[in-house]
Short mmCIF file of C-alpha atoms in Angstrom, two decimals:
data_model
loop_
_atom_site.label_atom_id
_atom_site.label_comp_id
_atom_site.label_asym_id
_atom_site.label_seq_id
_atom_site.Cartn_x
_atom_site.Cartn_y
_atom_site.Cartn_z
CA MET A 1 0.09 0.00 -0.02
CA ASN A 2 1.59 3.26 -1.15
CA TYR A 3 1.70 6.46 1.11
CA GLU A 4 3.49 9.77 1.31
CA ILE A 5 5.02 11.28 4.32
CA VAL A 6 3.33 14.69 5.26
CA THR A 7 3.81 17.42 7.94
CA LEU A 8 0.59 18.85 9.12
CA GLU A 9 -0.26 21.75 11.45
CA GLU A 10 -2.52 21.30 14.48
CA LYS A 11 -6.14 21.02 13.87
CA ILE A 12 -9.19 21.42 16.18
CA ALA A 13 -11.90 18.87 15.61
CA VAL A 14 -15.39 19.17 16.99
CA GLY A 15 -18.05 16.50 16.93
CA VAL A 16 -19.06 13.43 19.06
CA SER A 17 -16.79 10.60 20.67
CA ALA A 18 -16.76 7.45 22.44
CA ARG A 19 -14.19 4.91 23.96
CA THR A 20 -13.65 1.51 22.14
CA ASN A 21 -11.01 -0.81 20.91
CA ASN A 22 -10.44 -2.77 17.72
CA THR A 23 -10.91 -6.03 19.39
CA SER A 24 -14.27 -5.32 21.06
CA PRO A 25 -17.18 -7.15 19.52
CA ASP A 26 -19.19 -3.92 19.43
CA MET A 27 -16.57 -1.67 17.99
CA SER A 28 -18.34 -1.35 14.65
CA ALA A 29 -21.61 -0.55 16.45
CA VAL A 30 -19.80 2.10 18.51
CA ILE A 31 -18.24 4.07 15.77
CA GLY A 32 -21.34 3.41 13.47
CA GLY A 33 -23.29 4.89 16.32
CA LEU A 34 -21.16 7.97 16.34
CA TRP A 35 -21.45 8.52 12.67
CA ASN A 36 -25.34 8.25 12.96
CA ARG A 37 -25.34 10.62 15.81
CA PHE A 38 -23.05 13.17 13.80
CA TYR A 39 -25.34 13.32 10.76
CA ASN A 40 -28.87 12.08 12.01
CA GLU A 41 -29.02 14.10 15.24
CA GLY A 42 -27.88 17.38 13.69
CA ILE A 43 -24.64 17.63 15.29
CA TYR A 44 -22.74 18.42 12.22
CA ASP A 45 -25.10 21.28 11.11
CA SER A 46 -24.75 22.85 14.58
CA ILE A 47 -20.95 22.77 14.98
CA PRO A 48 -20.11 26.63 14.85
CA LYS A 49 -17.20 27.98 12.72
CA LYS A 50 -16.52 24.95 10.63
CA SER A 51 -13.08 25.62 8.79
CA ASN A 52 -13.39 22.45 6.88
CA ALA A 53 -16.67 20.86 5.99
CA LYS A 54 -15.13 17.45 5.42
CA ALA A 55 -15.98 14.74 7.81
CA LEU A 56 -13.27 13.34 9.94
CA GLY A 57 -13.02 9.89 11.81
CA ILE A 58 -10.30 10.38 14.45
CA TYR A 59 -8.68 7.93 16.78
CA THR A 60 -6.83 9.31 19.66
CA ASP A 61 -5.90 8.93 23.36
CA TYR A 62 -4.39 5.31 22.75
CA ALA A 63 -3.75 3.24 25.81
CA GLY A 64 -1.14 1.41 23.76
CA ASP A 65 -1.03 0.08 20.20
CA GLU A 66 -3.73 -0.68 17.72
CA LYS A 67 -5.08 -3.46 20.01
CA ALA A 68 -5.63 -1.05 23.07
CA ASP A 69 -8.49 1.17 23.96
CA TYR A 70 -8.50 4.54 22.08
CA THR A 71 -11.12 7.35 21.82
CA ALA A 72 -13.00 7.50 18.45
CA PHE A 73 -14.29 10.89 17.26
CA VAL A 74 -16.58 11.65 14.34
CA ALA A 75 -16.03 15.44 13.81
CA CYS A 76 -15.21 18.19 11.34
CA GLU A 77 -12.36 20.71 11.60
CA ALA A 78 -13.38 23.91 13.44
CA ALA A 79 -11.53 27.36 13.29
CA GLU A 80 -11.62 27.43 17.08
CA MET A 81 -12.65 25.72 20.16
CA PRO A 82 -16.44 26.13 20.77
CA ALA A 83 -17.78 27.85 23.77
CA GLY A 84 -19.44 25.40 26.43
CA ASN A 85 -19.27 21.66 26.56
CA GLU A 86 -21.98 20.84 23.93
CA PHE A 87 -19.51 18.97 21.67
CA ALA A 88 -16.72 16.66 22.04
CA VAL A 89 -13.38 18.30 21.15
CA CYS A 90 -9.93 17.14 20.30
CA ARG A 91 -6.70 18.51 19.06
CA ILE A 92 -5.11 16.59 16.10
CA PRO A 93 -1.34 17.14 16.90
CA ALA A 94 0.88 18.83 14.52
CA GLY A 95 3.53 16.58 13.18
CA ARG A 96 4.33 13.86 10.66
CA TYR A 97 1.82 11.47 9.26
CA ALA A 98 1.95 8.79 6.65
CA LYS A 99 -0.93 9.68 4.24
CA PHE A 100 -2.90 6.94 2.44
CA VAL A 101 -5.42 7.64 -0.37
CA VAL A 102 -8.09 5.14 -0.59
CA HIS A 103 -10.77 4.71 -3.20
CA GLY A 104 -13.85 2.47 -3.35
CA ASN A 105 -16.61 1.62 -1.23
CA MET A 106 -16.58 3.99 1.67
CA VAL A 107 -16.92 1.16 4.58
CA GLN A 108 -15.10 -1.51 2.92
CA ALA A 109 -12.31 0.45 1.51
CA VAL A 110 -11.48 2.01 4.93
CA ALA A 111 -11.75 -1.31 6.75
CA ALA A 112 -9.45 -2.94 4.24
CA ALA A 113 -6.95 -0.10 4.39
CA TRP A 114 -6.72 -0.30 8.16
CA GLN A 115 -6.16 -4.01 8.09
CA ALA A 116 -3.22 -3.21 5.53
CA ILE A 117 -1.87 -0.47 7.69
CA TRP A 118 -1.80 -2.57 10.84
CA GLN A 119 0.30 -5.13 9.01
CA MET A 120 2.93 -2.43 7.78
CA ASP A 121 6.22 -1.57 9.60
CA LEU A 122 5.54 1.99 10.38
CA THR A 123 6.99 3.82 13.25
CA ARG A 124 3.58 4.76 14.59
CA ALA A 125 3.23 7.37 17.40
CA PHE A 126 -0.21 6.02 18.59
CA ARG A 127 -1.10 9.58 19.46
CA CYS A 128 -3.53 10.49 16.92
CA ASP A 129 -4.67 9.05 13.53
CA PHE A 130 -7.57 10.05 11.47
CA GLU A 131 -9.59 9.77 8.15
CA GLU A 132 -10.64 12.70 6.07
CA TYR A 133 -13.61 11.89 3.72
CA GLN A 134 -13.28 13.87 0.55
CA ASN A 135 -16.85 13.23 -0.64
CA ASN A 136 -20.00 11.71 0.59
CA ASP A 137 -20.15 8.84 -1.82
CA MET A 138 -21.09 5.85 0.37
CA GLY A 139 -20.90 3.70 -2.94
CA ASP A 140 -17.92 2.60 -4.98
CA HIS A 141 -16.60 5.98 -5.62
CA ALA A 142 -15.36 7.36 -2.25
CA GLU A 143 -12.21 8.95 -1.87
CA ILE A 144 -10.77 8.93 1.75
CA HIS A 145 -7.32 10.20 3.02
CA ILE A 146 -5.99 8.24 5.89
CA TYR A 147 -3.43 9.97 8.14
CA VAL A 148 -1.26 7.69 10.46
CA GLY A 149 0.59 9.74 13.20
CA LEU A 150 4.52 8.82 13.05
CA ASP A 151 7.04 9.06 15.69
CA GLN A 152 9.14 12.09 15.07
#
């Protein structure tokens, strides 16, 4: 699987979150539930000062490696931290990331990409990884950018 190394500035992401892990039998339901809440409960529409309208799937606060607990966010980038505590907020840290570009069925392509990434010999930081959905195509024409945080 091909990737490029990119350096990103810090981003503020605003949305909803839950704690899970990749070996949990309900992991898909937990993350799917976040996506459902994000769009179907009006959270996306109510986020103030979006600086980028693209949806983000974010994985942060790792308790270890890809087998350990982490916090999953479904969010979008915001220009600043929102007032109050109506939303879950995280900071995507500045740093080096391996950027993968994935095309295909949104759910299947992302799942297959992560399976391949977990098998790669990357010097992962396990601080923050995220997916940036370039379009809203759930079918076979989705484009997703996956960013995997690397050790500096």
